[in-house]
mmCIF file of C-alpha atoms in Angstrom:
data_model
loop_
_atom_site.group_PDB
_atom_site.id
_atom_site.type_symbol
_atom_site.label_atom_id
_atom_site.label_comp_id
_atom_site.label_asym_id
_atom_site.label_seq_id
_atom_site.Cartn_x
_atom_site.Cartn_y
_atom_site.Cartn_z
ATOM 1 C CA UNK A 1 9.657 13.057 -39.213
ATOM 2 C CA UNK A 2 11.867 15.734 -38.082
ATOM 3 C CA UNK A 3 15.510 14.828 -37.484
ATOM 4 C CA UNK A 4 17.268 17.101 -34.989
ATOM 5 C CA UNK A 5 20.570 18.362 -36.117
ATOM 6 C CA UNK A 6 21.882 19.448 -32.723
ATOM 7 C CA UNK A 7 24.338 17.374 -30.763
ATOM 8 C CA UNK A 8 22.760 14.408 -29.076
ATOM 9 C CA UNK A 9 23.766 13.573 -25.366
ATOM 10 C CA UNK A 10 23.388 10.604 -22.970
ATOM 11 C CA UNK A 11 23.439 10.613 -19.381
ATOM 12 C CA UNK A 12 27.166 9.510 -19.282
ATOM 13 C CA UNK A 13 27.947 12.678 -21.367
ATOM 14 C CA UNK A 14 26.626 14.983 -18.799
ATOM 15 C CA UNK A 15 28.207 16.159 -15.478
ATOM 16 C CA UNK A 16 26.930 18.459 -12.884
ATOM 17 C CA UNK A 17 29.496 20.993 -12.170
ATOM 18 C CA UNK A 18 30.340 21.358 -8.481
ATOM 19 C CA UNK A 19 29.851 24.636 -6.733
ATOM 20 C CA UNK A 20 30.459 26.228 -3.345
ATOM 21 C CA UNK A 21 28.286 24.832 -0.686
ATOM 22 C CA UNK A 22 27.665 25.478 3.080
ATOM 23 C CA UNK A 23 25.839 22.266 3.692
ATOM 24 C CA UNK A 24 27.402 20.405 6.546
ATOM 25 C CA UNK A 25 25.818 16.965 5.616
ATOM 26 C CA UNK A 26 23.949 15.254 2.813
ATOM 27 C CA UNK A 27 21.357 14.348 5.501
ATOM 28 C CA UNK A 28 20.336 17.974 5.655
ATOM 29 C CA UNK A 29 19.277 17.969 1.966
ATOM 30 C CA UNK A 30 15.823 17.386 0.864
ATOM 31 C CA UNK A 31 14.666 15.970 -2.551
ATOM 32 C CA UNK A 32 11.063 16.050 -1.518
ATOM 33 C CA UNK A 33 9.020 16.780 -4.663
ATOM 34 C CA UNK A 34 5.209 17.003 -5.456
ATOM 35 C CA UNK A 35 3.797 14.256 -7.816
ATOM 36 C CA UNK A 36 0.319 15.919 -7.501
ATOM 37 C CA UNK A 37 -1.129 18.549 -5.265
ATOM 38 C CA UNK A 38 -1.640 15.971 -2.565
ATOM 39 C CA UNK A 39 1.247 13.515 -3.045
ATOM 40 C CA UNK A 40 4.684 14.238 -2.131
ATOM 41 C CA UNK A 41 7.739 12.020 -2.669
ATOM 42 C CA UNK A 42 10.894 12.108 -0.597
ATOM 43 C CA UNK A 43 12.734 10.403 -3.418
ATOM 44 C CA UNK A 44 11.203 11.804 -6.631
ATOM 45 C CA UNK A 45 11.396 8.519 -8.551
ATOM 46 C CA UNK A 46 8.340 6.808 -10.080
ATOM 47 C CA UNK A 47 8.559 3.195 -11.381
ATOM 48 C CA UNK A 48 7.043 2.658 -14.880
ATOM 49 C CA UNK A 49 3.688 1.276 -15.409
ATOM 50 C CA UNK A 50 4.944 -1.495 -17.586
ATOM 51 C CA UNK A 51 4.028 -5.139 -17.292
ATOM 52 C CA UNK A 52 7.677 -5.969 -16.894
ATOM 53 C CA UNK A 53 8.334 -3.377 -14.213
ATOM 54 C CA UNK A 54 5.652 -2.591 -11.781
ATOM 55 C CA UNK A 55 3.292 -4.954 -9.796
ATOM 56 C CA UNK A 56 2.781 -5.086 -6.082
ATOM 57 C CA UNK A 57 6.290 -6.142 -5.216
ATOM 58 C CA UNK A 58 7.882 -3.269 -7.077
ATOM 59 C CA UNK A 59 5.343 -0.716 -5.813
ATOM 60 C CA UNK A 60 5.907 -1.748 -2.089
ATOM 61 C CA UNK A 61 9.672 -1.428 -2.560
ATOM 62 C CA UNK A 62 9.367 2.090 -4.342
ATOM 63 C CA UNK A 63 6.972 3.481 -1.620
ATOM 64 C CA UNK A 64 9.150 2.324 1.199
ATOM 65 C CA UNK A 65 12.162 4.094 -0.273
ATOM 66 C CA UNK A 66 10.235 7.379 -0.687
ATOM 67 C CA UNK A 67 9.068 6.973 -4.378
ATOM 68 C CA UNK A 68 5.994 5.392 -5.787
ATOM 69 C CA UNK A 69 5.008 2.580 -8.123
ATOM 70 C CA UNK A 70 2.191 2.612 -10.750
ATOM 71 C CA UNK A 71 0.550 -0.695 -11.262
ATOM 72 C CA UNK A 72 0.400 -1.519 -14.843
ATOM 73 C CA UNK A 73 -3.086 -2.040 -16.624
ATOM 74 C CA UNK A 74 -2.222 -5.124 -18.660
ATOM 75 C CA UNK A 75 -4.228 -7.470 -16.250
ATOM 76 C CA UNK A 76 -7.975 -7.826 -15.449
ATOM 77 C CA UNK A 77 -9.544 -5.088 -13.386
ATOM 78 C CA UNK A 78 -9.948 -7.438 -10.405
ATOM 79 C CA UNK A 79 -6.331 -8.509 -10.513
ATOM 80 C CA UNK A 80 -5.154 -4.771 -10.657
ATOM 81 C CA UNK A 81 -7.409 -4.145 -7.613
ATOM 82 C CA UNK A 82 -5.845 -7.102 -5.800
ATOM 83 C CA UNK A 83 -2.310 -5.831 -6.603
ATOM 84 C CA UNK A 84 -3.215 -2.329 -5.144
ATOM 85 C CA UNK A 85 -4.845 -3.918 -2.031
ATOM 86 C CA UNK A 86 -1.568 -5.923 -1.485
ATOM 87 C CA UNK A 87 0.378 -2.660 -1.458
ATOM 88 C CA UNK A 88 -1.987 -1.186 0.985
ATOM 89 C CA UNK A 89 -1.867 -4.091 3.414
ATOM 90 C CA UNK A 90 1.967 -4.389 3.184
ATOM 91 C CA UNK A 91 2.644 -1.766 5.851
ATOM 92 C CA UNK A 92 0.427 0.204 8.147
ATOM 93 C CA UNK A 93 0.495 1.336 11.877
ATOM 94 C CA UNK A 94 -3.179 -0.055 12.088
ATOM 95 C CA UNK A 95 -4.631 -2.990 10.160
ATOM 96 C CA UNK A 96 -8.083 -1.589 9.764
ATOM 97 C CA UNK A 97 -9.952 -4.815 8.874
ATOM 98 C CA UNK A 98 -8.005 -7.687 10.447
ATOM 99 C CA UNK A 99 -8.892 -11.156 9.426
ATOM 100 C CA UNK A 100 -11.286 -12.902 12.082
ATOM 101 C CA UNK A 101 -12.924 -16.190 12.450
ATOM 102 C CA UNK A 102 -15.525 -17.413 14.752
ATOM 103 C CA UNK A 103 -15.077 -19.810 17.788
ATOM 104 C CA UNK A 104 -17.037 -22.422 15.828
ATOM 105 C CA UNK A 105 -14.244 -23.082 13.245
ATOM 106 C CA UNK A 106 -11.804 -25.921 13.202
ATOM 107 C CA UNK A 107 -7.984 -25.917 13.215
ATOM 108 C CA UNK A 108 -8.207 -26.852 9.432
ATOM 109 C CA UNK A 109 -10.305 -24.042 8.592
ATOM 110 C CA UNK A 110 -7.838 -21.656 10.236
ATOM 111 C CA UNK A 111 -4.948 -23.404 8.370
ATOM 112 C CA UNK A 112 -6.757 -22.789 5.039
ATOM 113 C CA UNK A 113 -7.162 -19.010 5.695
ATOM 114 C CA UNK A 114 -3.638 -18.524 6.978
ATOM 115 C CA UNK A 115 -2.312 -20.158 3.746
ATOM 116 C CA UNK A 116 -4.631 -18.148 1.478
ATOM 117 C CA UNK A 117 -3.996 -14.773 3.127
ATOM 118 C CA UNK A 118 -0.343 -15.250 4.117
ATOM 119 C CA UNK A 119 -1.298 -13.818 7.542
ATOM 120 C CA UNK A 120 0.635 -14.494 10.676
ATOM 121 C CA UNK A 121 -2.349 -14.652 12.999
ATOM 122 C CA UNK A 122 -6.194 -14.861 13.167
ATOM 123 C CA UNK A 123 -8.404 -13.198 15.756
ATOM 124 C CA UNK A 124 -11.146 -15.287 17.007
ATOM 125 C CA UNK A 125 -14.581 -13.866 17.785
ATOM 126 C CA UNK A 126 -17.902 -15.290 19.302
ATOM 127 C CA UNK A 127 -21.261 -15.073 17.947
ATOM 128 C CA UNK A 128 -21.591 -11.514 19.058
ATOM 129 C CA UNK A 129 -18.350 -10.495 17.201
ATOM 130 C CA UNK A 130 -16.595 -10.092 20.497
ATOM 131 C CA UNK A 131 -12.788 -10.938 20.689
ATOM 132 C CA UNK A 132 -12.455 -14.204 22.662
ATOM 133 C CA UNK A 133 -8.870 -15.371 21.522
ATOM 134 C CA UNK A 134 -6.222 -15.370 18.918
ATOM 135 C CA UNK A 135 -4.326 -18.098 16.903
ATOM 136 C CA UNK A 136 -0.916 -17.563 15.519
ATOM 137 C CA UNK A 137 1.210 -19.531 13.033
ATOM 138 C CA UNK A 138 3.174 -20.770 16.121
ATOM 139 C CA UNK A 139 0.100 -22.391 17.408
ATOM 140 C CA UNK A 140 -0.566 -24.157 14.198
ATOM 141 C CA UNK A 141 3.045 -25.415 13.672
ATOM 142 C CA UNK A 142 2.846 -28.832 15.050
ATOM 143 C CA UNK A 143 -0.853 -29.298 15.064
ATOM 144 C CA UNK A 144 -1.980 -32.219 12.994
ATOM 145 C CA UNK A 145 -5.529 -32.778 13.931
ATOM 146 C CA UNK A 146 -7.449 -30.449 11.526
ATOM 147 C CA UNK A 147 -10.753 -31.433 13.094
ATOM 148 C CA UNK A 148 -9.957 -30.077 16.599
ATOM 149 C CA UNK A 149 -11.851 -26.906 17.449
ATOM 150 C CA UNK A 150 -9.957 -23.722 17.202
ATOM 151 C CA UNK A 151 -10.940 -23.001 20.791
ATOM 152 C CA UNK A 152 -8.553 -25.821 21.917
ATOM 153 C CA UNK A 153 -5.425 -24.168 20.624
ATOM 154 C CA UNK A 154 -6.216 -20.440 20.656
ATOM 155 C CA UNK A 155 -4.633 -18.069 23.236
ATOM 156 C CA UNK A 156 -7.567 -16.874 25.427
ATOM 157 C CA UNK A 157 -5.868 -14.113 27.501
ATOM 158 C CA UNK A 158 -5.513 -11.645 24.770
ATOM 159 C CA UNK A 159 -3.799 -8.289 25.425
ATOM 160 C CA UNK A 160 -5.806 -5.518 23.811
ATOM 161 C CA UNK A 161 -6.005 -1.649 23.637
ATOM 162 C CA UNK A 162 -8.566 0.879 22.929
ATOM 163 C CA UNK A 163 -9.116 2.110 19.363
ATOM 164 C CA UNK A 164 -7.334 5.508 19.852
ATOM 165 C CA UNK A 165 -4.059 4.084 20.948
ATOM 166 C CA UNK A 166 -1.147 5.991 19.683
ATOM 167 C CA UNK A 167 1.919 4.423 17.973
ATOM 168 C CA UNK A 168 4.081 5.082 20.940
ATOM 169 C CA UNK A 169 1.720 3.489 23.381
ATOM 170 C CA UNK A 170 1.188 0.441 21.202
ATOM 171 C CA UNK A 171 4.823 -0.022 20.973
ATOM 172 C CA UNK A 172 5.081 0.125 24.671
ATOM 173 C CA UNK A 173 2.325 -2.442 25.317
ATOM 174 C CA UNK A 174 3.731 -4.729 22.711
ATOM 175 C CA UNK A 175 7.075 -4.599 24.730
ATOM 176 C CA UNK A 176 5.698 -4.697 28.119
ATOM 177 C CA UNK A 177 3.552 -7.867 27.501
ATOM 178 C CA UNK A 178 6.114 -9.578 25.121
ATOM 179 C CA UNK A 179 3.480 -10.095 22.409
ATOM 180 C CA UNK A 180 3.687 -9.465 18.658
ATOM 181 C CA UNK A 181 -0.001 -8.432 18.001
ATOM 182 C CA UNK A 182 -2.153 -5.940 19.824
ATOM 183 C CA UNK A 183 -6.010 -6.018 18.780
ATOM 184 C CA UNK A 184 -7.797 -2.639 19.133
ATOM 185 C CA UNK A 185 -11.167 -3.280 20.931
ATOM 186 C CA UNK A 186 -13.935 -0.854 21.766
ATOM 187 C CA UNK A 187 -16.060 -0.679 24.854
ATOM 188 C CA UNK A 188 -18.449 -3.400 23.416
ATOM 189 C CA UNK A 189 -15.447 -5.819 23.039
ATOM 190 C CA UNK A 190 -15.598 -5.631 19.258
ATOM 191 C CA UNK A 191 -12.397 -5.404 17.154
ATOM 192 C CA UNK A 192 -11.761 -2.208 15.458
ATOM 193 C CA UNK A 193 -8.159 -2.818 14.227
ATOM 194 C CA UNK A 194 -4.800 -4.534 14.924
ATOM 195 C CA UNK A 195 -1.413 -3.268 15.603
ATOM 196 C CA UNK A 196 1.536 -5.748 14.874
ATOM 197 C CA UNK A 197 5.281 -5.653 15.909
ATOM 198 C CA UNK A 198 6.215 -6.308 12.330
ATOM 199 C CA UNK A 199 4.355 -3.364 11.101
ATOM 200 C CA UNK A 200 6.018 -0.932 13.677
ATOM 201 C CA UNK A 201 9.415 -2.287 12.900
ATOM 202 C CA UNK A 202 8.812 -1.545 9.131
ATOM 203 C CA UNK A 203 7.781 1.954 10.169
ATOM 204 C CA UNK A 204 10.963 2.465 11.907
ATOM 205 C CA UNK A 205 13.108 0.999 9.095
ATOM 206 C CA UNK A 206 11.694 3.070 6.317
ATOM 207 C CA UNK A 207 11.051 6.648 7.925
ATOM 208 C CA UNK A 208 10.817 8.254 4.432
ATOM 209 C CA UNK A 209 8.275 5.899 3.026
ATOM 210 C CA UNK A 210 5.564 7.387 0.807
ATOM 211 C CA UNK A 211 2.213 6.958 2.697
ATOM 212 C CA UNK A 212 -1.358 7.955 2.551
ATOM 213 C CA UNK A 213 -3.366 9.718 5.189
ATOM 214 C CA UNK A 214 -3.983 6.443 6.929
ATOM 215 C CA UNK A 215 -0.204 5.469 7.199
ATOM 216 C CA UNK A 216 -0.406 2.935 4.298
ATOM 217 C CA UNK A 217 2.064 2.764 1.457
ATOM 218 C CA UNK A 218 1.040 4.950 -1.392
ATOM 219 C CA UNK A 219 0.641 3.279 -4.981
ATOM 220 C CA UNK A 220 -0.824 4.373 -8.206
ATOM 221 C CA UNK A 221 -2.726 2.593 -10.989
ATOM 222 C CA UNK A 222 -2.566 2.930 -14.732
ATOM 223 C CA UNK A 223 -5.588 3.095 -17.005
ATOM 224 C CA UNK A 224 -6.278 3.364 -20.611
ATOM 225 C CA UNK A 225 -8.288 5.975 -22.575
ATOM 226 C CA UNK A 226 -11.313 4.241 -23.716
ATOM 227 C CA UNK A 227 -14.768 4.705 -22.040
ATOM 228 C CA UNK A 228 -14.692 1.150 -20.768
ATOM 229 C CA UNK A 229 -11.572 2.004 -18.733
ATOM 230 C CA UNK A 230 -13.905 4.057 -16.299
ATOM 231 C CA UNK A 231 -14.674 0.638 -14.617
ATOM 232 C CA UNK A 232 -10.906 0.212 -13.926
ATOM 233 C CA UNK A 233 -10.645 3.750 -12.648
ATOM 234 C CA UNK A 234 -13.468 3.040 -10.126
ATOM 235 C CA UNK A 235 -12.070 -0.360 -9.025
ATOM 236 C CA UNK A 236 -8.581 1.045 -8.560
ATOM 237 C CA UNK A 237 -9.876 3.981 -6.388
ATOM 238 C CA UNK A 238 -12.027 1.684 -4.229
ATOM 239 C CA UNK A 239 -8.947 -0.590 -3.656
ATOM 240 C CA UNK A 240 -7.068 2.431 -2.394
ATOM 241 C CA UNK A 241 -5.067 3.716 -5.416
ATOM 242 C CA UNK A 242 -3.583 7.144 -4.391
ATOM 243 C CA UNK A 243 -3.426 8.292 -8.078
ATOM 244 C CA UNK A 244 -4.695 7.367 -11.443
ATOM 245 C CA UNK A 245 -2.088 7.528 -14.332
ATOM 246 C CA UNK A 246 -3.616 7.867 -17.694
ATOM 247 C CA UNK A 247 -1.527 5.513 -19.802
ATOM 248 C CA UNK A 248 -1.216 6.376 -23.559
ATOM 249 C CA UNK A 249 1.864 6.336 -25.708
ATOM 250 C CA UNK A 250 1.303 9.936 -26.983
ATOM 251 C CA UNK A 251 -0.334 11.990 -24.227
ATOM 252 C CA UNK A 252 -0.599 15.092 -26.330
ATOM 253 C CA UNK A 253 -3.722 13.981 -27.791
ATOM 254 C CA UNK A 254 -7.535 14.544 -27.659
ATOM 255 C CA UNK A 255 -7.985 10.992 -26.367
ATOM 256 C CA UNK A 256 -6.055 11.694 -23.223
ATOM 257 C CA UNK A 257 -7.642 15.170 -22.681
ATOM 258 C CA UNK A 258 -11.164 13.650 -22.943
ATOM 259 C CA UNK A 259 -10.230 10.807 -20.469
ATOM 260 C CA UNK A 260 -8.699 13.121 -17.941
ATOM 261 C CA UNK A 261 -11.870 15.200 -18.012
ATOM 262 C CA UNK A 262 -14.137 12.108 -17.769
ATOM 263 C CA UNK A 263 -12.177 10.982 -14.574
ATOM 264 C CA UNK A 264 -12.402 14.448 -13.068
ATOM 265 C CA UNK A 265 -15.989 14.608 -13.700
ATOM 266 C CA UNK A 266 -16.855 11.220 -12.091
ATOM 267 C CA UNK A 267 -14.243 11.298 -9.355
ATOM 268 C CA UNK A 268 -13.569 14.866 -8.494
ATOM 269 C CA UNK A 269 -11.421 13.998 -5.536
ATOM 270 C CA UNK A 270 -9.052 11.643 -7.574
ATOM 271 C CA UNK A 271 -5.343 12.514 -8.085
ATOM 272 C CA UNK A 272 -4.779 12.249 -11.915
ATOM 273 C CA UNK A 273 -1.415 12.057 -13.698
ATOM 274 C CA UNK A 274 -1.449 12.305 -17.576
ATOM 275 C CA UNK A 275 1.204 10.725 -19.555
ATOM 276 C CA UNK A 276 3.221 10.237 -21.740
ATOM 277 C CA UNK A 277 4.207 13.762 -22.741
ATOM 278 C CA UNK A 278 7.514 14.380 -24.382
ATOM 279 C CA UNK A 279 7.411 18.121 -25.371
ATOM 280 C CA UNK A 280 6.677 21.313 -23.527
ATOM 281 C CA UNK A 281 3.902 22.151 -25.856
ATOM 282 C CA UNK A 282 2.217 18.874 -24.744
ATOM 283 C CA UNK A 283 1.818 20.118 -21.167
#
C-alpha cells in the first residue's frame, strides 16, 4: 500500500474563494450536468446504490429534486424491477396503463385492487373494453356490502378526453368539470391513458425534476459483473430503468470492462455508468 505524504484535507478545510460576479440572482445560474449522453441532471447529485441508501422512495425524491437515484442490487431481480416501476409510476403527465376492472366485478374486488395497488381510482370497462364508469376511494369509503356489483356505486357520466390531449388542455378540463381524474379515450371508446390532478400538481411543484422522454421520473439500476447479472440488466431495462450502473468496488478492472462490453453488445441503446473508479488512470 502506498501512503501519501501530502497534506490531507476534508470538506471543512476547503473554501471556494469568492470572485467578482455580474449575476443578478442565483436563479439565473444553472448546475445542469450530463450523467450520460442522454441523461442530464439539473442538480448533479446521485444517491448511492447502497442497500441502506437508495430504494424507490429515495429515488423518487432524488429525481423530483433534479438528481437521480440508483436502486441497489442487493435484492431479487423481481423486487428490483418492482422498485423501478414504483419510481416510474410515481409521477407522470399521462398514466399509460391505468388499472381497469370490468363491470362484472364486485365492490369487494375493487377494494382489494385499491389496497394492493395503492391507487385512488379504478376505471370500469365493459366486455368490449370500452369505458363505462369510474370508482374512486370516495365511493368505497362507507360502502360495507362487498358483494354489491361495482356498477351500483360507480360514476357513469365520466368526463374523458382524446389521446392527444395536451397538459394545458387536461388541466383546463379537470378544472372546468371539477374532477380529479380524466381518462383518455380513443374513437372506439377504449382507454389509452389517464391524467390525474394529483400528477399535474406534482409537475408544477417540481419543475426541475429529472424525467425520461415520457415525462416519468428518471431512475437507475445497479448490477453486478458476473454473467448471471445480464438477467438483472434485462429486467431493469424492461421495468423502465434509464441507466445501468455497473456496481463493483474496484471499477478499474477487467471484470468491469467485460461487463460493460457485454451490456453494450446485448443492449446497444442502454445508458451505462461504470463504477467505482477512484483514479484518473481508471477512466
